[in-house]
Short mmCIF file of C-alpha atoms and ligand atoms in Angstrom, two decimals:
data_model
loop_
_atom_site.label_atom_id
_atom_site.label_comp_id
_atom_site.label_asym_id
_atom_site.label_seq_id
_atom_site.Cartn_x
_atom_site.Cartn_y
_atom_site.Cartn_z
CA UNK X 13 -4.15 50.60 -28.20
CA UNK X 14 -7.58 51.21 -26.08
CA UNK X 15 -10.91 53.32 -27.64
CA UNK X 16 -13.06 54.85 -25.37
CA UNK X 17 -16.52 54.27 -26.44
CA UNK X 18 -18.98 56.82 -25.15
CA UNK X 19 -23.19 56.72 -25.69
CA UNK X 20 -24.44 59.79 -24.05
CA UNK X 21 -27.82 60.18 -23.20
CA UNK X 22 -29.66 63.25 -22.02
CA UNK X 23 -29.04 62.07 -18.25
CA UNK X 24 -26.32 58.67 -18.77
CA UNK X 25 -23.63 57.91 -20.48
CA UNK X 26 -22.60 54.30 -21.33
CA UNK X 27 -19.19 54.05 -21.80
CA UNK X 28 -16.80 50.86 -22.97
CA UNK X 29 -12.66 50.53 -23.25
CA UNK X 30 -11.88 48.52 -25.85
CA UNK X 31 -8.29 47.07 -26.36
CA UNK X 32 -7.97 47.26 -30.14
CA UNK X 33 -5.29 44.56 -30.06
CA UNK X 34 -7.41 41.77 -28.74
CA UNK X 35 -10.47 43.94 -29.13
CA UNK X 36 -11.41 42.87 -26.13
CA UNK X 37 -13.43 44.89 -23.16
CA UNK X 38 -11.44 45.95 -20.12
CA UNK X 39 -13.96 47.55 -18.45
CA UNK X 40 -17.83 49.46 -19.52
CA UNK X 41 -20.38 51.04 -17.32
CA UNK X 42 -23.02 53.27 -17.19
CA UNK X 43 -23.66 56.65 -15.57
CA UNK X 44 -27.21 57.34 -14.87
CA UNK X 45 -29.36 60.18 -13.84
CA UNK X 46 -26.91 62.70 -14.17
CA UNK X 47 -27.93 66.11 -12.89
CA UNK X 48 -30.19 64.63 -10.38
CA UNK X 49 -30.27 64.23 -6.97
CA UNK X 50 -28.37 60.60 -6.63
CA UNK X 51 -26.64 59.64 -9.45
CA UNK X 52 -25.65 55.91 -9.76
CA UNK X 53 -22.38 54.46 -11.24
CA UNK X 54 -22.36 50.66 -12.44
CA UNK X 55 -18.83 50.01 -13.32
CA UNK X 56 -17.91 46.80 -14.60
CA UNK X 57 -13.98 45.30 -15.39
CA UNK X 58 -13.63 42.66 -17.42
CA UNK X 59 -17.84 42.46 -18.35
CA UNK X 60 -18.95 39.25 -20.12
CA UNK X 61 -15.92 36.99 -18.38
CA UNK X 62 -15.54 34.72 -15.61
CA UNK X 63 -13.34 37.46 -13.72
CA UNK X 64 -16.37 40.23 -14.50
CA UNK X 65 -15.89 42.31 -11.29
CA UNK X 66 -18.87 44.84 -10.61
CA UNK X 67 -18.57 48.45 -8.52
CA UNK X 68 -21.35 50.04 -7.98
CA UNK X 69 -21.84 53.49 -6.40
CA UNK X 70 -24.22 56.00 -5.70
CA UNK X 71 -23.19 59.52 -5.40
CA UNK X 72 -24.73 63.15 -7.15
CA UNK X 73 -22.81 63.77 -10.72
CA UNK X 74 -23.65 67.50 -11.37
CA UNK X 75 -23.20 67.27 -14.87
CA UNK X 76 -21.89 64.88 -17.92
CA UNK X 77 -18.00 66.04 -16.77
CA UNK X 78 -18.32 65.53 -13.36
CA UNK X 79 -19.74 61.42 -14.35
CA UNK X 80 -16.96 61.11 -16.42
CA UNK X 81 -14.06 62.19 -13.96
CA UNK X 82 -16.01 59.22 -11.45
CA UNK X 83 -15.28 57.06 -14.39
CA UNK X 84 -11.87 58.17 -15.09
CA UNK X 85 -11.01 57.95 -11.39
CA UNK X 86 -12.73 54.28 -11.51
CA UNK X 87 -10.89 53.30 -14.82
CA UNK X 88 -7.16 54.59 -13.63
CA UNK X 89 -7.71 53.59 -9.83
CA UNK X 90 -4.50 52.27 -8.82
CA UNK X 91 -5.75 49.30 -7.30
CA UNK X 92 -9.00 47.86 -9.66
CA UNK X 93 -8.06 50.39 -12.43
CA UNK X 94 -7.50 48.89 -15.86
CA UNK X 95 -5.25 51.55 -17.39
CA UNK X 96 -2.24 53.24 -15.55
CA UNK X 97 -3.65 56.98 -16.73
CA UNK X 98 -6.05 58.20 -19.15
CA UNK X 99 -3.08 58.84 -21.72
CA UNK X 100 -3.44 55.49 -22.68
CA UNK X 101 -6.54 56.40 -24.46
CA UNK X 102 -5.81 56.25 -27.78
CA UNK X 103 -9.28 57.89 -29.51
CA UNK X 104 -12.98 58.30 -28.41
CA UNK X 105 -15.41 57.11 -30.41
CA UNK X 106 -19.26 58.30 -29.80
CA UNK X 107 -22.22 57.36 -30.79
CA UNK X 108 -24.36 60.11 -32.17
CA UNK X 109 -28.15 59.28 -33.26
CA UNK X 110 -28.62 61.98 -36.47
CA UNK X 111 -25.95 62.97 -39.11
CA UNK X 112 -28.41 64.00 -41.30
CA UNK X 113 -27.49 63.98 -45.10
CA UNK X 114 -24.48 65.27 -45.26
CA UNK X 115 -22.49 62.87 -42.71
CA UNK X 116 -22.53 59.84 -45.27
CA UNK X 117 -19.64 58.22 -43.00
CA UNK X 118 -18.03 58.22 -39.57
CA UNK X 119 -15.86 61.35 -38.86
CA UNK X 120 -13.41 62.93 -36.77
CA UNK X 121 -14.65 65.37 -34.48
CA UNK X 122 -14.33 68.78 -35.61
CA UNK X 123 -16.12 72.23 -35.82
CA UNK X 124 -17.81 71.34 -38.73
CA UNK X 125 -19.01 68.06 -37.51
CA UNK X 126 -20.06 69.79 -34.21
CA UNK X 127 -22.38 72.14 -36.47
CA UNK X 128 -23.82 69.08 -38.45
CA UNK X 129 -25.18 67.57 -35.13
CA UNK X 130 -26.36 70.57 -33.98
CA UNK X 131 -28.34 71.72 -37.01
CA UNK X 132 -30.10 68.68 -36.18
CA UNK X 133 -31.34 69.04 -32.80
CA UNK X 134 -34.80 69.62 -34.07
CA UNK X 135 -35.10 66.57 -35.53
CA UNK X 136 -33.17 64.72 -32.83
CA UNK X 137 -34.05 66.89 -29.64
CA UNK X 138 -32.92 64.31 -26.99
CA UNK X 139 -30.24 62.71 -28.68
CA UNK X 140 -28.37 64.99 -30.52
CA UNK X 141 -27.72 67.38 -27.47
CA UNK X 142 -26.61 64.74 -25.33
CA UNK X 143 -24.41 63.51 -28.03
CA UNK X 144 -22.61 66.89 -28.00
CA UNK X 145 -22.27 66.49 -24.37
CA UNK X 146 -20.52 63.61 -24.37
CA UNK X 147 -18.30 64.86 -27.35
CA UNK X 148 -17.42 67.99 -25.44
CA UNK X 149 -17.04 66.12 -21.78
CA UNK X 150 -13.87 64.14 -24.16
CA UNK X 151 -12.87 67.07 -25.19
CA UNK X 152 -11.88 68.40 -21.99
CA UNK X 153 -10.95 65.12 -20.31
CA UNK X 154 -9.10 63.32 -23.21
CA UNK X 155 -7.91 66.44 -24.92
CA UNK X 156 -4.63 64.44 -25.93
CA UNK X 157 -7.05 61.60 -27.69
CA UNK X 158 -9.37 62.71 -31.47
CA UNK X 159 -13.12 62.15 -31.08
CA UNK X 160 -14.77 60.18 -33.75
CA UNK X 161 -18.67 60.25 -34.81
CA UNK X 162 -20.01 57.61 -35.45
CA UNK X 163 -23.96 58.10 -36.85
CA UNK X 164 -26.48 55.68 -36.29
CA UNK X 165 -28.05 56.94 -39.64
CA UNK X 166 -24.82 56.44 -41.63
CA UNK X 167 -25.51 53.18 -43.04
CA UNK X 168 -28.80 53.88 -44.56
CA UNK X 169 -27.57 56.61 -46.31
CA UNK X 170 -27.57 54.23 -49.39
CA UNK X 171 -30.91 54.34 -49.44
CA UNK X 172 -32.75 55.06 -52.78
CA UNK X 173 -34.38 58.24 -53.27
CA UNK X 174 -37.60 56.37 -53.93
CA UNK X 175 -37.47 54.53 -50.56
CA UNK X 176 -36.62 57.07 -47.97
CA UNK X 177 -38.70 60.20 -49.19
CA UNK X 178 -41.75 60.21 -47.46
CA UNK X 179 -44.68 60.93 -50.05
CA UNK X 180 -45.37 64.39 -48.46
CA UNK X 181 -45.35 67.79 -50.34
CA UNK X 182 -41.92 67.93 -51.80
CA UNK X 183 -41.25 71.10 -50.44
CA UNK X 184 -41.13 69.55 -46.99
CA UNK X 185 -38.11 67.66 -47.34
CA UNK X 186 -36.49 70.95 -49.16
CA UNK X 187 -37.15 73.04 -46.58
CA UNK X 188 -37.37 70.93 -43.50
CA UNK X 189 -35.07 67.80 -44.39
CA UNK X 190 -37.91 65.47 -43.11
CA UNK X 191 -36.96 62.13 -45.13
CA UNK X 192 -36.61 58.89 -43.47
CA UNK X 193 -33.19 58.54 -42.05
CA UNK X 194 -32.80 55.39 -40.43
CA UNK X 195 -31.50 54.22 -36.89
CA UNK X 196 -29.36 51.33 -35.23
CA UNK X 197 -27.17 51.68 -38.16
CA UNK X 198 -24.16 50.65 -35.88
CA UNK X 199 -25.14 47.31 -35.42
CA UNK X 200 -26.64 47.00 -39.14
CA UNK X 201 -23.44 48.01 -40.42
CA UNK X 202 -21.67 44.53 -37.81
CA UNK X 203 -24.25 42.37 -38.65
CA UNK X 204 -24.09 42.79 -42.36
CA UNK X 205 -20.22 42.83 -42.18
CA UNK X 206 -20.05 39.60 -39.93
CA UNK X 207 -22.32 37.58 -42.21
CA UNK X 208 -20.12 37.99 -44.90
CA UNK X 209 -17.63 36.96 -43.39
CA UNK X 210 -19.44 34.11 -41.63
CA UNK X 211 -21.00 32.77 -44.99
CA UNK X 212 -17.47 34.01 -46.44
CA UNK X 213 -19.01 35.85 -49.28
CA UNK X 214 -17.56 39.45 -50.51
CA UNK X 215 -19.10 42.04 -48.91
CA UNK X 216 -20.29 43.76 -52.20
CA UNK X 217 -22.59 40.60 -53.06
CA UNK X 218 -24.03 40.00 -49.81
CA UNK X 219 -27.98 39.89 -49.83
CA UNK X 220 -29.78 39.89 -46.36
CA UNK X 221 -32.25 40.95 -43.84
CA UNK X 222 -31.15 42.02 -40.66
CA UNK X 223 -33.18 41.83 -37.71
CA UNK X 224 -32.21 44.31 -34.40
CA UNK X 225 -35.03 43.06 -31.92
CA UNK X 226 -34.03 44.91 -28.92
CA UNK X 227 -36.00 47.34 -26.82
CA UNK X 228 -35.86 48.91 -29.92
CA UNK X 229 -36.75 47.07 -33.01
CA UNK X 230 -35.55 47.61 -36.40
CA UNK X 231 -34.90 45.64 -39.96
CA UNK X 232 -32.93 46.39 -43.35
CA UNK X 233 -32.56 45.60 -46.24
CA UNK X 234 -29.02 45.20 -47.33
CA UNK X 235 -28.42 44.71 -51.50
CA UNK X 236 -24.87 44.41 -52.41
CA UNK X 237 -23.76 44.86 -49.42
CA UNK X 238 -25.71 48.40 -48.96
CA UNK X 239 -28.78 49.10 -47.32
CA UNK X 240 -31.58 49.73 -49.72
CA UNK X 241 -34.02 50.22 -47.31
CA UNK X 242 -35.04 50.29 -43.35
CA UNK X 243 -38.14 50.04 -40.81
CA UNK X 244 -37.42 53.06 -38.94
CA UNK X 245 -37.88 56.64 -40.42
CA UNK X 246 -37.06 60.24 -39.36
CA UNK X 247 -37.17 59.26 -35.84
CA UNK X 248 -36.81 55.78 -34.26
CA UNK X 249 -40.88 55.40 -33.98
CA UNK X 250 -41.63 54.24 -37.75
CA UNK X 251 -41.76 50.39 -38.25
CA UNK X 252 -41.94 47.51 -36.37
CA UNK X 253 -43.78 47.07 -32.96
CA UNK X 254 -41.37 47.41 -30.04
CA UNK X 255 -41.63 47.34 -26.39
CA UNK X 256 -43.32 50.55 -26.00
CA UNK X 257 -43.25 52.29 -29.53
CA UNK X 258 -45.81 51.32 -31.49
CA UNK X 259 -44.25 51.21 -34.62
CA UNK X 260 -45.96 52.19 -37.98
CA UNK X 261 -49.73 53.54 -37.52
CA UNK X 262 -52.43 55.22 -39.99
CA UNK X 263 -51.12 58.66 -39.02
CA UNK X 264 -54.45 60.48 -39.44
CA UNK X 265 -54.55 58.99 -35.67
CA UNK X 266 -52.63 61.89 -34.17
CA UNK X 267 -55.52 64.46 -35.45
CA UNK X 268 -57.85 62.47 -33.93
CA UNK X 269 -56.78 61.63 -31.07
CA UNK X 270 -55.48 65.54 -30.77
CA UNK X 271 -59.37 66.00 -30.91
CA UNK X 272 -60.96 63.17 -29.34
CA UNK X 273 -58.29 63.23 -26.16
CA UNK X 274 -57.66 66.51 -26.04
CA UNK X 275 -53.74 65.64 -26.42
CA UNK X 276 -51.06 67.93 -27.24
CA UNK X 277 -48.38 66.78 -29.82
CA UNK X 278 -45.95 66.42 -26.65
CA UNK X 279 -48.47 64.06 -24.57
CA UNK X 280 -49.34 61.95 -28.36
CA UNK X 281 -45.74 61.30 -28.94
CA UNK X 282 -45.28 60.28 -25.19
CA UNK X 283 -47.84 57.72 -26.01
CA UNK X 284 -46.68 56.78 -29.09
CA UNK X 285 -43.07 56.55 -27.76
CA UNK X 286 -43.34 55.15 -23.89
CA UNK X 287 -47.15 53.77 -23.88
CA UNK X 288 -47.28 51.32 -26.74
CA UNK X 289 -45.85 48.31 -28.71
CA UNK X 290 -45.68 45.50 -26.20
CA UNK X 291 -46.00 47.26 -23.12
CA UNK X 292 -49.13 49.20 -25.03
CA UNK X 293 -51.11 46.08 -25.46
CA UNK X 294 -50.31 43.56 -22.42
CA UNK X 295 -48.86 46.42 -20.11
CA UNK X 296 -45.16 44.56 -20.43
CA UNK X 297 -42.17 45.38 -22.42
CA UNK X 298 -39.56 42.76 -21.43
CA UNK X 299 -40.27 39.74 -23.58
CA UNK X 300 -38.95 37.62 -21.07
CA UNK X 301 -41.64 38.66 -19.00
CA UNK X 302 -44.15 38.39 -21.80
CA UNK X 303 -43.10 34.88 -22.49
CA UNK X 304 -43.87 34.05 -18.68
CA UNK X 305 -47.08 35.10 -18.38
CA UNK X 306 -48.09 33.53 -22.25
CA UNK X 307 -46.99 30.32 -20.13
CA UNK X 308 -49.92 31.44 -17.48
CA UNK X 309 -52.42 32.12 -19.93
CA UNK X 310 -52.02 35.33 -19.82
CA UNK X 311 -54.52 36.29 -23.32
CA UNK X 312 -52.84 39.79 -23.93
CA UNK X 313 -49.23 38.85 -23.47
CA UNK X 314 -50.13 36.18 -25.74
CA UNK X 315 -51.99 39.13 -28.02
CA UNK X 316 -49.21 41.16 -27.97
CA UNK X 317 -46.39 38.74 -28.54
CA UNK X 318 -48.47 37.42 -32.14
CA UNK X 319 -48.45 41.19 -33.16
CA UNK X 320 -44.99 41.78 -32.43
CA UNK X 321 -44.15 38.60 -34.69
CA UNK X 322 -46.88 39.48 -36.93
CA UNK X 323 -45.24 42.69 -38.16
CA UNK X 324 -41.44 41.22 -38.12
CA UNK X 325 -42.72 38.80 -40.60
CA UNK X 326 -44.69 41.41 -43.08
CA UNK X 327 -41.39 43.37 -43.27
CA UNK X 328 -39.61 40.10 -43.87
CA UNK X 329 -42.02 39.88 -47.27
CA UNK X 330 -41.30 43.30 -48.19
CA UNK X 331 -38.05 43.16 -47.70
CA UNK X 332 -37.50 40.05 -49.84
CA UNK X 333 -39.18 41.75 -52.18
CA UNK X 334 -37.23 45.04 -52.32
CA UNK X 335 -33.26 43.10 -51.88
CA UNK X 336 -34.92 40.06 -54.67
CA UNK X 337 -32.40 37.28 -54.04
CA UNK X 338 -31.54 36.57 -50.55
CA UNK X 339 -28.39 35.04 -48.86
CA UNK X 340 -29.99 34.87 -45.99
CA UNK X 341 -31.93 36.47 -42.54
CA UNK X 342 -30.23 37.78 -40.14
CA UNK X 343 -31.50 37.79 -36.03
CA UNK X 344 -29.59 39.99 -33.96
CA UNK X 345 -29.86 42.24 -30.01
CA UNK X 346 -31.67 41.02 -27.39
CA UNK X 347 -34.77 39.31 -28.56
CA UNK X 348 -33.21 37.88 -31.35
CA UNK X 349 -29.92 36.52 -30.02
CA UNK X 350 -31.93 35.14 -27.33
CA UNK X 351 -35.32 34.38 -28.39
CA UNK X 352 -35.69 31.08 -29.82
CA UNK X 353 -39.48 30.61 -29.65
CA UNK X 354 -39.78 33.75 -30.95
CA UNK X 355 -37.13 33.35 -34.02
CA UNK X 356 -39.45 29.85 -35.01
CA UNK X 357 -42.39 31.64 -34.43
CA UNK X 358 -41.14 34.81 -36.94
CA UNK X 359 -39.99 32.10 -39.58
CA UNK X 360 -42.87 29.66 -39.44
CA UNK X 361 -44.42 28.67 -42.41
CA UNK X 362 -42.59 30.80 -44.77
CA UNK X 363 -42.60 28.17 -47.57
CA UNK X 364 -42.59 31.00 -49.95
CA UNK X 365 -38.91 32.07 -49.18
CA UNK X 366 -37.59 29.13 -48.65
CA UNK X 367 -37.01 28.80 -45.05
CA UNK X 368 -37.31 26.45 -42.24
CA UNK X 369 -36.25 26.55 -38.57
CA UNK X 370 -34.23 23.15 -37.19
CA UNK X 371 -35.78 23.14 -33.63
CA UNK X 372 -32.19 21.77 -31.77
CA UNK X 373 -30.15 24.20 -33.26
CA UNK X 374 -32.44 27.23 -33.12
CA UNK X 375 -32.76 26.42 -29.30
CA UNK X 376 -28.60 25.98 -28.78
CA UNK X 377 -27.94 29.06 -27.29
CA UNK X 378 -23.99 30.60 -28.01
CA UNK X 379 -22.63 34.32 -28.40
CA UNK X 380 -21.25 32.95 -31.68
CA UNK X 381 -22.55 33.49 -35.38
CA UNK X 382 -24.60 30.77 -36.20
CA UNK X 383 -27.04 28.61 -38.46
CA UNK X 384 -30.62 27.85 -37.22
CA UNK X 385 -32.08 26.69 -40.32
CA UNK X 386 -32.37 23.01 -41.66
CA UNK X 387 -29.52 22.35 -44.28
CA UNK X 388 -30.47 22.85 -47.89
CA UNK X 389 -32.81 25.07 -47.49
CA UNK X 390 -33.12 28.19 -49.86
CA UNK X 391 -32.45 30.83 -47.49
CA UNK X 392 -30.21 30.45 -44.30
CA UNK X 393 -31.90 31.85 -40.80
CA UNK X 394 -28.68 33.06 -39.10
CA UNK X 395 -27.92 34.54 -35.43
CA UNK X 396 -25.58 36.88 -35.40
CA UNK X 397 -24.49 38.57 -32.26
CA UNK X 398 -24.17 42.24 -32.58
CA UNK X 399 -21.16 44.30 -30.60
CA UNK X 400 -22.32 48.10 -31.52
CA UNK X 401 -19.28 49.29 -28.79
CA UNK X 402 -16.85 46.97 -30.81
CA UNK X 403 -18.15 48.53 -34.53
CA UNK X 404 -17.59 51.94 -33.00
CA UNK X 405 -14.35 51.35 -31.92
CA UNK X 406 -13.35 49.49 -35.23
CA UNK X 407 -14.67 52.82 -37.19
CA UNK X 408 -12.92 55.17 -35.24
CA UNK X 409 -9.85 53.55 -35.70
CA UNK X 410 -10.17 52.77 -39.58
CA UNK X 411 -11.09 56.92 -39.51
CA UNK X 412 -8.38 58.16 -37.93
CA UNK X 413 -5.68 55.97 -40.14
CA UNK X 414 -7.84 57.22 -43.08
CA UNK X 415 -8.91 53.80 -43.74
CA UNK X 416 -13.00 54.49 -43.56
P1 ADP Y 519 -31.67 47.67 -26.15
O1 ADP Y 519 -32.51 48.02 -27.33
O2 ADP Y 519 -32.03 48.41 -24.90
O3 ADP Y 519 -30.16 47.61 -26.44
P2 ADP Y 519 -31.45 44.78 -25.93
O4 ADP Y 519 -30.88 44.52 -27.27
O5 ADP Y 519 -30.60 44.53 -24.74
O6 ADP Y 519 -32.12 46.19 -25.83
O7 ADP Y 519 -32.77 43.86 -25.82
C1 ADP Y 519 -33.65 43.95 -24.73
C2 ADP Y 519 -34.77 42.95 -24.96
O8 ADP Y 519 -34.20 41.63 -25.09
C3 ADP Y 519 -35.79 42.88 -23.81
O9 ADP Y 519 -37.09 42.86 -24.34
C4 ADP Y 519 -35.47 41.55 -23.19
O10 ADP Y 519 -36.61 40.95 -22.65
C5 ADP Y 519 -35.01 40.73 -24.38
N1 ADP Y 519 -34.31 39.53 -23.95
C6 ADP Y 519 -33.12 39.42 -23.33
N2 ADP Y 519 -32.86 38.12 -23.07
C7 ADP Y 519 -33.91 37.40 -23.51
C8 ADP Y 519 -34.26 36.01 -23.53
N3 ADP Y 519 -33.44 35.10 -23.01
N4 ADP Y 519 -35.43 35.66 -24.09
C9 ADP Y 519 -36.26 36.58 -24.59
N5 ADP Y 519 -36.00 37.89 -24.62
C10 ADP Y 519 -34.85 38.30 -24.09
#
């Protein structure tokens, strides 16, 4: 049984097939600039193996359905293909950024759902559109297979009252649902569900901090199993520093720098958005290239990697503050799974929790669940790779036998 797992963008769409039996990936790609000029097409079968196999092609894609049929063609091709024909498809699942309040859980596509994600376009005006794109391209290329939504905002819907209302007239969230929602629930939602399972605990008693230290960067709380609270807010901008989003700021700044730079709301959130976090401070956003030039001497790389860290570890304090007993932390995406100097740096001297790094394993690197603390220590440090493409899949299939 194979899921199609589609993340459309405004211009891409990243797409995985996932054989549900050995959950396994036969083949995932990307479509990029879609609608312009030269589009490109990275296919790759088997990704993450030995026998990975890579096709690349450049050609125009008109639209989302026209990048799709490439992929189709690429994914049945008689010769490299990995299915026989795109009946074998058993169910889409997509990613879609904002559910809003009332999608508390992953769906099956349907008119109503379709209305939910487009009610909340204005608070998700990139994403949510392109999420309907990708929802109707399946429609009309896999109308044999049911489309799934899966939010990233679902698993924060847990949250308490007291910790996603922003403390803003009342009347604002009324009228205009603006309310912290949280983002990369996806891979929340794995992590939290594989560290159970790794420190074989039921899920209902599990209490953690997971860190998603990717491009993007967010944390949660998780009590019980359930998120109790989250970095990000009503878009993915609130929080921690990331490569170029700069995370939480005194927000009387956007007044003044309306006045002082003469910016318009667009041009400020451009900044706030594309121009800051990592890339703000040392003009970099790929930490591998930040830890290179730290190694130089480079005195704003170095700058900008201690703030980055700096800000993981204050929501680290809050956070073990808000869950109140903790199982353990939780590193996950990019910088985490990979980033060993960074993980000791995040968890040095943090006495007060009970934590402590062991150098040789926090530098063993593996795409397993694992311990990098020092044994008998209060609270484990634990990496856990995340696999948002696999938790997709899983939910769309657990939706559509009614097993959510
Ligand atoms: P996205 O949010 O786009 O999914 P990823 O989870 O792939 O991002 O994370 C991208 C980040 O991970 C980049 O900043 C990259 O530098 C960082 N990264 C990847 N590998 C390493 C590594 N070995 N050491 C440090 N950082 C790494």
């Amino acid at each position: 049984m194979n899921v199609l797992v589609i993340n459309s963008g405004s211009s891409s769409i990243k797409y995985q097939l996932i054989d549900m039996t050995t959950e396994k990936s036969l083949c995932s790609g990307l479509v990029e600039r879609i609608g312009e000029g030269m589009g490109k097409l990275t296919h790759k079968i088997k990704p993450d193996t030995d026998a990975e196999e890579k096709i690349v092609l450049e050609q125009a894609f008109a639209n989302h359905v026209e990048g799709m049929k490439k992929v189709v063609d690429l994914i049945t091709d008689a010769e490299k293909g990995v299915i026989a024909d795109k009946g074998e498809i058993y169910a889409v699942g997509h990613r879609v950024l904002l559910g809003g309040e009332e999608i508390k859980q992953s769906v099956q596509i349907d008119e109503w759902a379709k209305g939910i994600i487009r009610d909340y376009i204005p608070l998700g005006p990139l994403h949510n559109p392109a999420n309907l794109a990708g929802i109707e391209v399946a429609e009309e290329l896999f109308p044999h297979a049911p489309s799934v939504g899966v939010f990233d905002t679902e698993f924060h819907q847990t949250m308490p009252k007291k910790a996603y209302l922003y403390p803003l007239p009342y009347d604002l969230y009324k009228t205009l649902r603006i309310r912290r929602y949280g983002f990369h629930g996806t891979s929340h939602r794995y992590i939290t569900k594989k560290t159970a399972q790794f420190l074989d605990k039921p899920l209902d008693q599990l209490n953690i901090i997971t860190c998603h230290l990717g491009n993007g960067c967010s944390m949660a709380a998780v009590k019980n199993g359930q998120c109790v609270d989250t970095t990000m807010g009503i878009t993915p901008l609130e929080g921690l520093m990331m490569g170029t989003r700069c995370g939480d700021i005194d927000p009387a700044l956007v007044p003044f720098l309306m006045e002082k730079k003469g910016w318009s709301g667009a041009e400020i959130d451009n900044v706030m958005n594309k121009q800051s976090g990592l890339k703000g401070i040392c003009g970099m956003n790929d930490m591998r290239d930040i830890h290179a030039a730290r190694e130089k001497g480079d005195e704003m790389a170095e700058l900008a990697f201690q703030m980055f860290v700096y800000r993981i570890r204050k929501y680290i304090g809050s956070f073990a503050v808000v869950v109140g007993k903790l199982d353990a932390i939780v590193f996950t995406a990019g910088i985490g799974e990979n980033d060993d100097f960074l993980r000791a740096a995040v968890c040095k001297d943090m006495d007060i929790l009970g934590i402590d790094i062991d150098e040789t394993v926090n530098a063993k690197r593996s795409g397993q669940a694992r311990h990098i603390g020092k044994p008998g220590q209060r609270v484990p440090v634990l990496v856990v790779p995340t696999n948002e493409e696999l938790e997709i899949a899983q939910t769309t299939v657990a939706v559509l036998n009614g097993k959510n």
